[in-house]
Coordinates of C-alpha atoms and ligand atoms in Angstrom, one line a residue:
X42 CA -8.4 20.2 15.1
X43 CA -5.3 21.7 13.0
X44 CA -6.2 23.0 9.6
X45 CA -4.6 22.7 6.5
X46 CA -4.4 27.0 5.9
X47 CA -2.6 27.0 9.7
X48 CA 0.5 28.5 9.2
X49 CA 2.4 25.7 11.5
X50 CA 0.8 23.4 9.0
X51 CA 2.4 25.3 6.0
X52 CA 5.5 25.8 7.8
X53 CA 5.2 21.9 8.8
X54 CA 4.4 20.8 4.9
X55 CA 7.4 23.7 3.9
X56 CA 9.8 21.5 6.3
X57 CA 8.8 18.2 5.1
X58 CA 9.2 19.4 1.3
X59 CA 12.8 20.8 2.3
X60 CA 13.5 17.2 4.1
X61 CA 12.1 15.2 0.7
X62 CA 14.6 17.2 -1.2
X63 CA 17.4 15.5 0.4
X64 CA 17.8 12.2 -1.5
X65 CA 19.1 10.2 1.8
X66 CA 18.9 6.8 0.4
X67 CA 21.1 5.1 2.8
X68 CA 21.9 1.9 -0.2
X69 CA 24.0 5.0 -2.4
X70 CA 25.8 7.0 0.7
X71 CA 23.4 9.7 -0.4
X72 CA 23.8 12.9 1.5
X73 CA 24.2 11.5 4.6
X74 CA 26.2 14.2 7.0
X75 CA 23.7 16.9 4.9
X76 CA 20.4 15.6 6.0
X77 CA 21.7 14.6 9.4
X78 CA 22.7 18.5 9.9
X79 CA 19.4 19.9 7.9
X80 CA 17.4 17.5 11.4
X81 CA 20.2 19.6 13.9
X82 CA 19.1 22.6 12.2
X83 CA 15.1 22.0 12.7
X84 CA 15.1 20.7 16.1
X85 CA 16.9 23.4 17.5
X86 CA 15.2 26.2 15.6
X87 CA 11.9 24.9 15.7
X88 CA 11.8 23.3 19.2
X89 CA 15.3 24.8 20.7
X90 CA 16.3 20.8 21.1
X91 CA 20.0 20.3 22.2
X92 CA 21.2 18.6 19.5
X93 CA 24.0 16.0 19.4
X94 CA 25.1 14.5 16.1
X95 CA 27.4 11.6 16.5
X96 CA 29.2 10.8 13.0
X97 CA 31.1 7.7 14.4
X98 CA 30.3 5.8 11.3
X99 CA 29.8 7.1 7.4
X100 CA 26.1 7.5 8.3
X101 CA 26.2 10.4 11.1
X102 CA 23.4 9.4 14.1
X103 CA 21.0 12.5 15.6
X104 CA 20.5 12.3 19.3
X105 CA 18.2 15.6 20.7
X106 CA 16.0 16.3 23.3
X107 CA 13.7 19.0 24.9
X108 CA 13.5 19.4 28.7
X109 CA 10.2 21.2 30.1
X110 CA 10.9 23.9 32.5
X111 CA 9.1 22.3 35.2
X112 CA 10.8 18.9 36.6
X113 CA 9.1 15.6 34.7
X114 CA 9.6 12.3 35.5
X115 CA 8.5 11.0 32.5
X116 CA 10.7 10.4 29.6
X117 CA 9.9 10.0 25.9
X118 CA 11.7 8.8 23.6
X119 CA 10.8 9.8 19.3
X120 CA 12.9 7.3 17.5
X121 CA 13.4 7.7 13.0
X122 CA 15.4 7.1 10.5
X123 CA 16.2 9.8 7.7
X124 CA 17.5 7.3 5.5
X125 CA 14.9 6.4 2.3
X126 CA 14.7 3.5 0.0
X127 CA 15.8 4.0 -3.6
X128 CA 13.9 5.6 -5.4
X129 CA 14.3 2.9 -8.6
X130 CA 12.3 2.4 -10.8
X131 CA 11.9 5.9 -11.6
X132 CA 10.2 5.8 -14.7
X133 CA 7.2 4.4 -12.7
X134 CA 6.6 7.4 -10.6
X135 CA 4.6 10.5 -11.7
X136 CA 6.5 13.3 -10.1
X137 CA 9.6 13.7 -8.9
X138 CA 10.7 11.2 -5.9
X139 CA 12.6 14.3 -4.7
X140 CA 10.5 16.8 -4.7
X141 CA 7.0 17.0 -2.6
X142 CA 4.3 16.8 -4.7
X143 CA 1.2 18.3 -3.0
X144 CA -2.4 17.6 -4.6
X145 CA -5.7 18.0 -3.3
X146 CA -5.8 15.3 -0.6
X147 CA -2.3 13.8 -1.0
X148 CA 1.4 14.3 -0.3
X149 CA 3.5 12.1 -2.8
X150 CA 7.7 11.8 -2.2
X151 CA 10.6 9.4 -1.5
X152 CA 10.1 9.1 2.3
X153 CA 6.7 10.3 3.1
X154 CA 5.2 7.4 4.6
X155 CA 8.7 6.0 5.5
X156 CA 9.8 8.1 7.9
X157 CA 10.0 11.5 6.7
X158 CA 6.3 12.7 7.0
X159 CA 5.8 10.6 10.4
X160 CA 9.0 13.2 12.1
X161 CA 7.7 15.8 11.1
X162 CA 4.4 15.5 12.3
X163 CA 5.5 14.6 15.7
X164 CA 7.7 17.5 15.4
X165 CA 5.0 19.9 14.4
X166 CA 2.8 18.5 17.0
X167 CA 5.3 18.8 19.7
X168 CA 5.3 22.7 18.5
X169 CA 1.4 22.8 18.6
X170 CA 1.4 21.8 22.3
X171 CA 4.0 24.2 23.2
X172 CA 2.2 27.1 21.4
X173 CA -1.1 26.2 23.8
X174 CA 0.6 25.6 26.9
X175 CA 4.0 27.5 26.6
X176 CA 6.0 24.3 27.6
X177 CA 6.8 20.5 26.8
X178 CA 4.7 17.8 28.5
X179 CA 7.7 15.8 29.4
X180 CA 11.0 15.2 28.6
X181 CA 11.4 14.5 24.9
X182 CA 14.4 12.6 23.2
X183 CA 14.7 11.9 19.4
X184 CA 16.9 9.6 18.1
X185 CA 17.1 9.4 14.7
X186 CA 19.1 6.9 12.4
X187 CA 20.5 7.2 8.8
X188 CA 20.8 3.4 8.3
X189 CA 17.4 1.7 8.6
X190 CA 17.0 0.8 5.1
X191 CA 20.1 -1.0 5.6
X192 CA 19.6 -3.4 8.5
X193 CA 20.8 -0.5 11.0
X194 CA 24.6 -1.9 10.4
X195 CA 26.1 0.5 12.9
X196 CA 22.8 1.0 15.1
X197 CA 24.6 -1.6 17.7
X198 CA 27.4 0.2 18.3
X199 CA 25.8 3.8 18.3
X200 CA 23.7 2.4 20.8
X201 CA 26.6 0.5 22.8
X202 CA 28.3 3.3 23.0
X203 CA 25.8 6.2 24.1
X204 CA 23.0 4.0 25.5
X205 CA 23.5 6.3 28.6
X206 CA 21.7 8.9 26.7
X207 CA 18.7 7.1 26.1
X208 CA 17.2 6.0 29.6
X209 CA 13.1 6.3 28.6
X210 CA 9.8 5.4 29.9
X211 CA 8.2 4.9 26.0
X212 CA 10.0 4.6 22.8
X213 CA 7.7 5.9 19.8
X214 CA 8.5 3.7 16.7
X215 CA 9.4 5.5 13.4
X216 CA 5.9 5.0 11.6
X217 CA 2.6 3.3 11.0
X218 CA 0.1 3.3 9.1
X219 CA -4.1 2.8 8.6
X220 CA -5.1 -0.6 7.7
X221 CA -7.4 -1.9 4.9
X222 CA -10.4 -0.8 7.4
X223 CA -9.0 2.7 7.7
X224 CA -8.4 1.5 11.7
X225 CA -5.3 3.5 13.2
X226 CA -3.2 0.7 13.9
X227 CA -0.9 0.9 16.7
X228 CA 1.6 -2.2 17.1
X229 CA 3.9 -3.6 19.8
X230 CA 7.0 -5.1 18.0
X231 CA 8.5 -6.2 14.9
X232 CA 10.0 -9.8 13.9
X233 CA 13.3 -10.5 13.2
X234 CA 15.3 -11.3 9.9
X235 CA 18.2 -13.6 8.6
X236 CA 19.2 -13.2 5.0
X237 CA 21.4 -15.7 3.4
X238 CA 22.3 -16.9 0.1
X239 CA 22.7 -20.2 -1.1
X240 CA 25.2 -21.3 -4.1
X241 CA 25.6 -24.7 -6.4
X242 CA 28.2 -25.1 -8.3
X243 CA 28.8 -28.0 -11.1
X244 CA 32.0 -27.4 -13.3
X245 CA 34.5 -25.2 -14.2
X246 CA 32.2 -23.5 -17.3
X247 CA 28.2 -24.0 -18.4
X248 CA 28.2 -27.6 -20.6
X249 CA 26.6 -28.9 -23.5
X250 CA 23.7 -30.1 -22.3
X251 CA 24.1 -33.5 -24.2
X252 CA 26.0 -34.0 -20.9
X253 CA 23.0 -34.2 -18.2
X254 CA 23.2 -38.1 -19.5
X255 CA 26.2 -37.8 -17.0
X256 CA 26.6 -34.6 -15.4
X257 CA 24.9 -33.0 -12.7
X258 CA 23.7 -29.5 -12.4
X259 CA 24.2 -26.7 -10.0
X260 CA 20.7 -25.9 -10.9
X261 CA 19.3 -29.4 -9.9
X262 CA 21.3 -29.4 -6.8
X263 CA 20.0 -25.6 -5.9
X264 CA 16.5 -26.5 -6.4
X265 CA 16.8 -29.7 -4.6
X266 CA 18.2 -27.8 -1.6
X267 CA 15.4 -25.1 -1.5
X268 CA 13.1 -28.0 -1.5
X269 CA 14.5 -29.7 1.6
X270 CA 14.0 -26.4 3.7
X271 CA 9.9 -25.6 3.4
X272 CA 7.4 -28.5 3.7
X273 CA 4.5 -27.3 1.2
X274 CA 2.2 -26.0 3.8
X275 CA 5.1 -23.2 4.6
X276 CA 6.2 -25.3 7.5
X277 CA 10.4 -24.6 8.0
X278 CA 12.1 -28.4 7.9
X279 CA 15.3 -27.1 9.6
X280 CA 15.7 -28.9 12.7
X281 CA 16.0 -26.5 15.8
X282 CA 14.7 -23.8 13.7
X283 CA 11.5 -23.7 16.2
X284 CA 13.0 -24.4 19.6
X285 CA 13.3 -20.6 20.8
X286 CA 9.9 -19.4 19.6
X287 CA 8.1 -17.7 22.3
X288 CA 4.8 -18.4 22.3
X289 CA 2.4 -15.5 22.2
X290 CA 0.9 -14.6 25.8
X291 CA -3.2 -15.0 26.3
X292 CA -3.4 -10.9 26.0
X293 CA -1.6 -11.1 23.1
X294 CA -3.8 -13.5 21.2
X295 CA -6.5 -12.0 22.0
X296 CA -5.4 -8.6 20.7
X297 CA -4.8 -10.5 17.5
X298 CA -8.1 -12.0 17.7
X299 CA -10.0 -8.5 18.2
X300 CA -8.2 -7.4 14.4
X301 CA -10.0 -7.1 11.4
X302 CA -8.7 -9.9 9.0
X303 CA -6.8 -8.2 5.7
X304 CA -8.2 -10.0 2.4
X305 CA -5.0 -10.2 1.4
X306 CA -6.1 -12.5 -1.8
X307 CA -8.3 -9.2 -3.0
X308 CA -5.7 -6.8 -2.2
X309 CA -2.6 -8.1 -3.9
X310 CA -4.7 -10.4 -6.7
X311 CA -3.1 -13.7 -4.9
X312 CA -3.1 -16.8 -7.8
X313 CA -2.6 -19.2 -4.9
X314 CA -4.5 -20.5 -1.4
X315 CA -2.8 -18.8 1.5
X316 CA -0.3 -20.7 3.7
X317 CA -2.8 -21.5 6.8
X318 CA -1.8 -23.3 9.5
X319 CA -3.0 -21.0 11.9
X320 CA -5.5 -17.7 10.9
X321 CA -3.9 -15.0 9.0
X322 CA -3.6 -12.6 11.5
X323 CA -1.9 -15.2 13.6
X324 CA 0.6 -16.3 10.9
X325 CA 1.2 -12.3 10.0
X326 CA 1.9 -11.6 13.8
X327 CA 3.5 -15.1 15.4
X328 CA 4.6 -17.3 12.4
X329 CA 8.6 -16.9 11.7
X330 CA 8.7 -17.3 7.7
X331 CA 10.9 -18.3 4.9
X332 CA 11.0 -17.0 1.5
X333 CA 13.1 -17.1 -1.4
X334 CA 14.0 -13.6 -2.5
X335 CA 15.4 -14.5 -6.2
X336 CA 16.9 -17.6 -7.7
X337 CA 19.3 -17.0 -11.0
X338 CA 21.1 -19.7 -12.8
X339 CA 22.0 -20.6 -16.4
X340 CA 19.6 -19.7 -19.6
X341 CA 17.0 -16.9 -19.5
X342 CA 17.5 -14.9 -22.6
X343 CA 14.7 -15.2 -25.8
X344 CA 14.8 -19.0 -27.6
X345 CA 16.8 -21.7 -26.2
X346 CA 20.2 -22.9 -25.0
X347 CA 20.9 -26.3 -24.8
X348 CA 23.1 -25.4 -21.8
X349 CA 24.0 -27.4 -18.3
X350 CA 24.6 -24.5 -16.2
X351 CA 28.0 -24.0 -14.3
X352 CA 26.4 -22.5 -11.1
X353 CA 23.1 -21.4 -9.4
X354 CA 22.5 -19.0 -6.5
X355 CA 19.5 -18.1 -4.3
X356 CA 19.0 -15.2 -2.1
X357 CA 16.7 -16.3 1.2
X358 CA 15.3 -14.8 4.5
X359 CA 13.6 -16.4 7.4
X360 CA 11.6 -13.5 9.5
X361 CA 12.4 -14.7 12.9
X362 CA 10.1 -14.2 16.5
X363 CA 11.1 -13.6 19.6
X364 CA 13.2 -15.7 20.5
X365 CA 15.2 -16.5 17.5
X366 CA 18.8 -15.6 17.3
X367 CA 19.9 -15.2 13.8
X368 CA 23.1 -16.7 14.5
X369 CA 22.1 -19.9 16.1
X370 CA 19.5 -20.3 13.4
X371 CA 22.3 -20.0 10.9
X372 CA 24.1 -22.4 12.3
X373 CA 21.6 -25.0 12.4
X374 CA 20.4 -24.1 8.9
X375 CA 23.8 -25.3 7.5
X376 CA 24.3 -27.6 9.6
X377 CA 20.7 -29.1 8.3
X378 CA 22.1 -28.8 4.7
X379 CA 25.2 -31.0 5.5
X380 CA 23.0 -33.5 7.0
X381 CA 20.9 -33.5 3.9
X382 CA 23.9 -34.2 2.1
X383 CA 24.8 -30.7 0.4
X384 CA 27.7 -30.5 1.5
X385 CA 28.5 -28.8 -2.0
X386 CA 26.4 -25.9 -1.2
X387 CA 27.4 -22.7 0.1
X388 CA 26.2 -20.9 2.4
X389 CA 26.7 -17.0 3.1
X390 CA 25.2 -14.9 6.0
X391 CA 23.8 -11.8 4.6
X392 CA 22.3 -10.8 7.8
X393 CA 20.6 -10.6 11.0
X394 CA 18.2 -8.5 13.6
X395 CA 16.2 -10.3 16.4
X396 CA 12.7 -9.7 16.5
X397 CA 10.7 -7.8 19.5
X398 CA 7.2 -8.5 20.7
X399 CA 5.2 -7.2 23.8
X400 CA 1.6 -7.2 25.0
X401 CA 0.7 -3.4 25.5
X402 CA 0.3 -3.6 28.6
X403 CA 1.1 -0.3 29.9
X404 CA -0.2 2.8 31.5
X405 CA 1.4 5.6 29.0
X406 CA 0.3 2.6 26.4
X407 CA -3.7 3.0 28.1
X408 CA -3.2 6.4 27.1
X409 CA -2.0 6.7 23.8
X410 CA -5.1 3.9 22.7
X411 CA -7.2 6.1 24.8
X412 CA -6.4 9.6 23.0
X413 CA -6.6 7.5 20.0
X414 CA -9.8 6.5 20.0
X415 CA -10.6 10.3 20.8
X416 CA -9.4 11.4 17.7
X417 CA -9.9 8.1 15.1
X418 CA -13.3 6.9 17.0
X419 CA -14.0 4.0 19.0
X420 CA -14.1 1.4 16.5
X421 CA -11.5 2.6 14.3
X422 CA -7.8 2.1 16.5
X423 CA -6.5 -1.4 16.6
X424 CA -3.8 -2.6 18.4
X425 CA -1.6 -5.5 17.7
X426 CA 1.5 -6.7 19.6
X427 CA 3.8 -7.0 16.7
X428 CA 4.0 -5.9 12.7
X429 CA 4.5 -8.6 10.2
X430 CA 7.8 -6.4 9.1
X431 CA 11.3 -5.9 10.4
X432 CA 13.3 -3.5 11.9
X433 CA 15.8 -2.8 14.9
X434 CA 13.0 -2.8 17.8
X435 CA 14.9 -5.5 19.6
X436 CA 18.1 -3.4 19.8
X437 CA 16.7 0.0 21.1
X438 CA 14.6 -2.6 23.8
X439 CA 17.9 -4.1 24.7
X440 CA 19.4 -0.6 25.3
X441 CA 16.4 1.3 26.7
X442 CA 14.6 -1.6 28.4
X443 CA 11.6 0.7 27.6
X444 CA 8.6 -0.2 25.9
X445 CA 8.0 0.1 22.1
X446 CA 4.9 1.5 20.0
X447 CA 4.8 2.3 16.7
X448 CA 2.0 4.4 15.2
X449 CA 2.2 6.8 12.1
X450 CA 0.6 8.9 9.1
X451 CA 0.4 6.3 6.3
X452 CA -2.5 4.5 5.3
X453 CA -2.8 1.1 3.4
X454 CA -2.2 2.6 0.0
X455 CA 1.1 4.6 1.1
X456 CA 3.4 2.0 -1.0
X457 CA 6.4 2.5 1.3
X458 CA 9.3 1.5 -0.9
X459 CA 7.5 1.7 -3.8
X460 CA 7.2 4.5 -6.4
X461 CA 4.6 7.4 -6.0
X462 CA 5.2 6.8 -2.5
X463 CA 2.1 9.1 -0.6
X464 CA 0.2 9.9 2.7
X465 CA -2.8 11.3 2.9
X466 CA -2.7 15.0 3.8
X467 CA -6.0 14.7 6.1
X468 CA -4.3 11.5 8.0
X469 CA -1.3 13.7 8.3
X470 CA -3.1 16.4 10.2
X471 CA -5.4 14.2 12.0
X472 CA -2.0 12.2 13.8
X473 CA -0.8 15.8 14.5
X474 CA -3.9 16.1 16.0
X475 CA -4.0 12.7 18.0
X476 CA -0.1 13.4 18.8
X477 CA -0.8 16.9 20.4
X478 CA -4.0 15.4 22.9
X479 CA -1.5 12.6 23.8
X480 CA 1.4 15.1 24.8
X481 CA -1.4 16.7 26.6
X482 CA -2.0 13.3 28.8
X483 CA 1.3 12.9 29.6
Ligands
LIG798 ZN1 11.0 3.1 8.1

């Protein structure tokens, strides 16, 4: 069991603090080629990893790996992002977003939980095995990203173009976290996403309102729309929309049967009854979704304004399954909204990603559950074939045809995305640990 006065682990904490600095946030072009040659840098000093950095597009991609000196026939594959979120709104966070803040049990910075602290620590623990058994397990690649906080938009084409380099037997997914029940949660896939937004538009300038006598509204014809697309019970009226869904296998059911429900309703102070049709694991791991992301039209300032907006827009996304194709959902989403007579509406594809789901079933998979529950305890891993989140699983699958986990150093209080952004430094050193004993299986 590492401790936190190792010097790898101070070394590990000094490298994560030096990678925080670099405010990558993928949204603002922020210090993209810098942080993608500070990763070149670190994997060949601390792990002597030949390092290719492939600058294609604005946001450079790293592609490394480690060879042991024996022959392996195993290949892993590390995959991250360096990109971060923004760190808006700053005025909520305590410290500086850019600058590791280290406190008695917690490590708080842009990135931490999402992905920064999860590299390193599979960096640091690829170094811990080497130090004990002078050599890698396997072969090792890392491929790591700088646009995942921005649908991946040139991840397709990186990957078109040097999917040669990234023949593996397991992909390791950028992060995870603990769950409510402090249970290690390791998960098979991720759904998909199409973002769209929808626009009304009634006349040439806002009216005097003495005019809805006669006049229609954007507003009216927006909200209308919206309506026509979820029944109340969360249920998506587009016609087609279900037709590709795969359904989940027996295995996988009952790996979503054997998780701990989240009491979502206590955890995020929920004012209304859940959507559900099916249980809540279910819906979180199966369901394909639609939500409204923001609706803006006419009057919101203080008092009132007897005003017949001009225009109202909406900003949606369906989370898709496996096997959804954002495109063909598109399709038949306008194609719904013509039928429904809205032919007025626009409608503009933000974007896509397909969604990835397996069952576990594996033999390096066996393992890593198995060294999991060596380090976390019996009861406390859980494994579920998909998040409830999104990210570019189905690509790297497409281009690797190797299986996907995802497993990381967060815990259910990390708030990824969100200010004062932290991981836990015990549940940092513990998946050093756990990563170390699973190299050693390999
Ligand atoms: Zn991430």
């Amino acid at each position: 069991m590492v401790k936190l006065q190792d010097s790898i682990i101070q070394n590990s904490i000094q490298q994560l603090s030096d990678y925080v600095a670099l405010p990558s946030v993928s949204a603002k072009h922020q210090k993209q080629a810098a942080t993608a040659a500070f990763l070149k840098n670190l994997l060949e000093e601390q792990l002597g990893a030949q390092v290719q950095v492939f600058d294609d597009y604005q946001a450079p991609l790293v592609f490394a790996q480690v060879q042991p000196q024996h022959l392996s026939d195993t290949t892993l594959l590390i995959y991250n992002h360096y990109d971060v979120q923004p760190e808006e709104p700053v005025e909520l966070w305590e410290s500086d977003p850019f600058e590791l803040k280290q406190s008695a049990e917690s490590l708080i910075g842009r990135g931490v939980a999402d992905c920064k602290g999860d590299f390193i620590s599979r960096l640091t623990a690829l170094k811990l095995y080497r130090q004990e058994h002078g050599d890698f397990p396997c072969n090792i690649k890392f491929l790591i990203e700088g646009e995942e906080e921005v649908a991946s938009e040139h991840l397709s084409d990186y990957l078109a173009k040097y999917n040669d380099l990234l023949v593996a037997d397991l992909v390791i997914w950028e992060s995870g976290s603990k769950n409510d029940h402090e249970q290690f949660q390791i998960e098979g896939g991720n759904k998909g996403v199409l973002c769209f937004k929808l626009t009304a538009k009634s006349a040439a300038s806002d009216l005097h309102s003495s005019l809805a006598a006669v006049a229609d509204s954007a507003t009216w014809r927006l909200v209308q729309a919206l309506n026509s697309l979820r029944a109340t019970d969360g249920t998506i009226q587009v016609p087609g929309f279900y037709e590709e869904v795969v359904a989940p296998s027996e295995i996988e059911e009952q790996l979503v049967a054997q998780a701990p429900t989240p009491d979502l309703t206590k955890k995020w102070d929920l004012q209304l009854p859940l959507l559900k049709n099916k249980s809540v694991n279910n819906n979180l791991t199966f369901a394909p979704t639609i939500n409204i992301e923001g609706i803006s039209s006419g009057w919101e300032g203080s008092g009132v304004k007897t005003v017949t907006p001009k225009q109202a827009t909406a900003k949606l996304e369906f989370r898709l399954v496996p096997n959804q194709d954002p495109q063909v959902i598109f399709k038949q989403l306008t194609q719904y909204l013509q039928d429904q007579g809205f032919t007025d509406i626009q409608v503009d594809y933000l974007l896509g990603e397909r969604g990835y789901r397996w069952d576990l079933q594996n033999p390096l998979v066996d393992r890593l559950i198995a060294t999991a529950k060596t380090v976390y305890g019996d009861d406390k891993v859980v494994s579920l074939p998909s998040s409830a989140g999104t990210g570019p699983m189905y690509l790297l699958n497409k281009n690797t045809h190797a299986p996907i986990v995802s497993c990381g150093v967060g815990y259910s209080h990390s708030g990824p995305h969100a200010p004062n952004e932290n991981i836990r430094i015990n549940d940092y050193l513990q998946f050093i640990d756990f990563f170390s004993q699973f190299l050693d299986k390999l």
